[in-house]
Amino acid sequence: MSLDRDDVRKIAFLARIKIEDAELEPLADELNSIIGWVEQLGEVNTDGVQPMTSVAEMLTPQRPDQVTDGNVTQKVLANAPDRVKDFYAVPKVLD
Amino acid sequence: MAYLIESDSGTWEVVIGLEVHAQVSSRAKLFSGSPTDFGAEPNTQVSLVDAAMPGMLPVINEICVEQAVRTGLGLNAQINLHSVFERKNYFYADLPQGYQISQYQYPIVGEGTVVLDMPDGTTREIGIERLHMEQDAGKSMHDQDPKRSFIDLNRAGVCLMEIVSKPDLRSPEEAGIYVRKLRSIMRYLGSCDGNMEQGSLRADVNVSVRLQGATDYRTRAEIKNVNSVRFIMQAIEVEAARQVDVWESGDEVVQETRLFDPNRSETRSMRAKEFAHDYRYFPDPDLLPLDLDQTYVDKIAANLPELPDAKKDRFIVDYGLSAYDAGVLVADKETALFFEEAAEGRNAKLAVNWLTTNLFGALNAAGKEITESPISATHLGGLLDLLADGTISSRIAKDVFEEMFETSKDPAAIIEEKGLKQITDTGAIEAAVDAAIISNPEQADQVRDGNDKAIGWFVGQVMKATQGKANPQAVNELLQTRLKG
Amino acid sequence: MGKLNDLTLAEARDGLAAGDFSAAELTEDCITAMEAARNLNAFITETPEIARKRAATSDARRARGEALGALDGIPIAVKDLFCTTGTLTSAASHILDGFTPTYESTVSQNLINAGAVMLGKTNLDEFAMGSANITSYYGNVKNPWVGPNGEDLVPGGSSGGSVTAVAANICPGSIGTDTGGSIRQPASLCGVVGMKPTYGRCSRWGTVAFASSLDQAGPFARTVRDNALMLEGMAGHDPKDSTSAPIDVPNFEAAIGGDLKGLTVGIPEEYTLDGMPEEIQALWDQGAAWMREVGAEIKPVSLPHTKYALPAYYIVAPAEASSNLARYDGVRYGLRVEGATLDEMYENTRGSGFGAEVRRRVMIGTYVLSAGYYDAYYVKAQQVRTIILNEFNTVFEDVDVLLTPTAPNAAFPIGAKMDDPVAMYLNDVFTVPANMAGLPGISVPAGLDKSGLPLGLQVVAKPFDEETMFRAADALERAANFTAKPRYLGGQ
Ligand SMILES: [Mg+2]
Ligand SMILES: [Zn+2]
């Protein structure tokens, strides 16, 4: 599998990272060299092997249904680059 | 019953599958300790976790797991002892993490069934594909500023159950009944309050059409986030019609997400927004797989309340109700409870009539729910008792009922106060009957000549004279003896 | 008295307890050392006011006879990946410009609770992605050791600032994070002791996430004993982290000081790499010999899938990172670069907020999770991970710890290995397997290469058996008797 400029452009949009046109080609080369290298995993026989979900051998802890948080509006908004009253503000979203 | 669309090329049927998003009833959010109350000030029900601050981590709320299991059991569904939370990755202003924690490959609940009670008294089984748990997103407001949208994260992280049906529904009506039935089951279980105005229940509606008799499915469109039963039904109607037109004109329906606009009664493509979606699901490494044991599930199963289907069967057997009446009564948990309290040890059919005709009518006119009824179940039962033992006539009962609805008073007290007690004292009735005969000799003769209609007229006169308090049965008998005996 | 910042943590503890000096005096010397070392660029943010305040609090506590444990009054440096209340937390990224947390990470809070004194927030590779501390938005960190021709060297990474603070005697201990070797590899390159605990031993709450299933916080110190004392202050169960192990923290210091009788040390044959410098192989053999001399049984073992750990890591870690870094979108904190639409704002913000290496990894991660590639890459890598874990489990039925080199090379000049990302990734070839399997590992300085640069040996232990790991590392440390000093401290 080898990525071309269009693939890189598509991936960049999925990741919402602006990439200048001139960067597409060199970036494709870099990504291809990494992908080419990781593809050595193809040598490993993984038939019937469970993919790992976590190394932690324990049960999911569950917490009781209690309100222990919230009501920290100013803490939550303290670092907002743009806010109006107690809302975060973003460029207008058109549905 | 069948919902069919006729066109030049033939008769079309509609195939519908629903993804219902139901908000789990819980005090705190799925992965944080923030409250879930509706209608709070913006960004007050938000923790650092909900706002996806760097380094924040999810910890699951045990009640949400329990509610999902309980709901799964209520849908007669497979409970999966092993389930996995995965991240659904996409960027949106009201999705602070940049991903929604949801369940994908391994949902907590697998296949189940929901039984629909059709208006003709028949039932229909609809398959449930799965139920999974996920986080709700926040809310974007687009109408407050010309250039910006405002974001409120109060809802972000609230626990939802996504209940996915099989494509078993065949008409807008069935879809409506299905959603109402789901809501009913969840209200019985206490797992979701089903409040559509507050967004506790929303549906994504998958619609396709096919020529009658076909067995394969054609391309479907998904209508996102429809938030009332009425709109769900309307959306299906207009979307099915649109798709038939598309196929008719020789085009193809495309698989896409659409939006229902109730004002224009049309669905609109949201394709622009869908561009290049690729959710890149993978197991959330911040959470371990959710592993339950069978005894935990069994314990929840053992403590389930009686659900609408079982209650309906019992009402039919125990109270001798028709399937239709029983279906109406059990649809709402509070109604069923009210009915049982009012009907216990009494004439059940009479109770149904008073409940469905009189009380529902009055509540409807007053815009009230059964839980807000000014007449308690005990008082309605009392009224039925007073009717049964002849204290009042059914005509008087109607007046007493109105007074009860006005004042919430005990019917016995109302009768006492207003002197509405039926006259059972024969002497008093005899006097009234005799007075009526004496003052209307002509009519008396007609009766004597064999005109039975005139007896009815006399009964009316006597009832009028006693302000309806005389027992009409006794009046009738007396008139017969006096005039014909 | 000499400069107090030169003391080891245990020496400083004992001096404080004996009343030889105050925490304020100790802290003042460390602040002076920090300011004098600015050309190393180890710190992104210096917090002398916080340090002085905490030192004074510590002294007051001690005066009341309420001194806490070993860390009370001890100055430490904190990797700028741990969120700290009221202090810029940057992850060395432009995208977190100005981000000032309103909360404290559990690990740094544990250290505050133990009485430790924060000197400042240390430099790192952006979002902990790197092995040389050359991807920081705040510039590279210089290794206190210099090359044979006096050239500046990398300190390793990603915890380059934290390792340098300890290696340059700015403070006796510091904390870092290790996702694929980011504590052990720099410890090896700078001649100090660095360890990564078992996954789940330290809470991840409040630490900027890189790859959630691999990230672990851990300490740097100049001795194994100091390292054990630091870990004791950091570790502990945290109900706010679902992957935090509900296990008590042992007295790690008590585990050290003895010989290695009864201990079996495994030597995994697959850790011999083609083209690895001879000195590293020789040092590794020497390490085994030292351990045998103090009673350990040495046993060759095989971990056949070792070579696949690194490529599997470079699928799993970027995949998790691509998702973990999605929250840096210009809406709630940090940098925002405006755009006409929401998507443009995202693209502009993330395009200029992330540096080249982060962009590269986020894009690799996005790609390997995307439709059509998920099974071939991500699932495959997680299957390989299962195999690697199983191999470790099997080997640990026969041995107590493993001994390996920490890194395949000594520190290299700043600017080297820049053109080929894969060559840079190979730095972590010996450290990554322990992350993939969640095992504890420690790097102990054991010798010098032919240019006089430090080399470390790594001890890897069973899950939650840090005690045995410390015990073996301590014996190794005493045998190696590493006393060389970096040029910065007048050595070399
Ligand atoms: Mg859906
Ligand atoms: Zn959903």
mmCIF file of N, CA and C and ligand atoms in Angstrom, chain B residues 19 21 88 132 134 162 164 204 222 224, ligand 1:
data_model
loop_
_atom_site.group_PDB
_atom_site.id
_atom_site.type_symbol
_atom_site.label_atom_id
_atom_site.label_comp_id
_atom_site.label_asym_id
_atom_site.label_seq_id
_atom_site.Cartn_x
_atom_site.Cartn_y
_atom_site.Cartn_z
ATOM 1 N N GLU B 19 -33.447 3.808 14.715
ATOM 2 C CA GLU B 19 -32.414 3.861 15.752
ATOM 3 C C GLU B 19 -32.907 4.894 16.758
ATOM 4 N N HIS B 21 -32.680 6.902 20.149
ATOM 5 C CA HIS B 21 -31.761 7.322 21.206
ATOM 6 C C HIS B 21 -32.569 7.683 22.437
ATOM 7 N N LYS B 88 -15.807 6.709 18.626
ATOM 8 C CA LYS B 88 -16.274 7.047 17.287
ATOM 9 C C LYS B 88 -15.708 8.435 17.006
ATOM 10 N N HIS B 132 -27.046 -0.331 22.483
ATOM 11 C CA HIS B 132 -25.728 -0.001 23.041
ATOM 12 C C HIS B 132 -25.764 1.318 23.789
ATOM 13 N N GLU B 134 -23.979 4.947 24.894
ATOM 14 C CA GLU B 134 -23.071 5.953 24.334
ATOM 15 C C GLU B 134 -23.286 7.299 24.998
ATOM 16 N N GLU B 162 -28.824 3.547 22.590
ATOM 17 C CA GLU B 162 -29.262 3.541 21.194
ATOM 18 C C GLU B 162 -29.881 2.181 20.921
ATOM 19 N N VAL B 164 -31.568 -0.169 18.280
ATOM 20 C CA VAL B 164 -31.641 -0.307 16.828
ATOM 21 C C VAL B 164 -32.613 -1.425 16.488
ATOM 22 N N ASP B 204 -33.333 8.178 14.724
ATOM 23 C CA ASP B 204 -32.825 8.231 13.361
ATOM 24 C C ASP B 204 -33.665 7.217 12.599
ATOM 25 N N GLU B 222 -31.157 7.804 5.629
ATOM 26 C CA GLU B 222 -31.314 7.914 7.076
ATOM 27 C C GLU B 222 -31.729 9.331 7.428
ATOM 28 N N LYS B 224 -32.103 11.927 10.160
ATOM 29 C CA LYS B 224 -31.453 12.082 11.468
ATOM 30 C C LYS B 224 -32.323 12.795 12.484
HETATM 31 MG MG MG D 1 -26.796 5.711 14.845
#
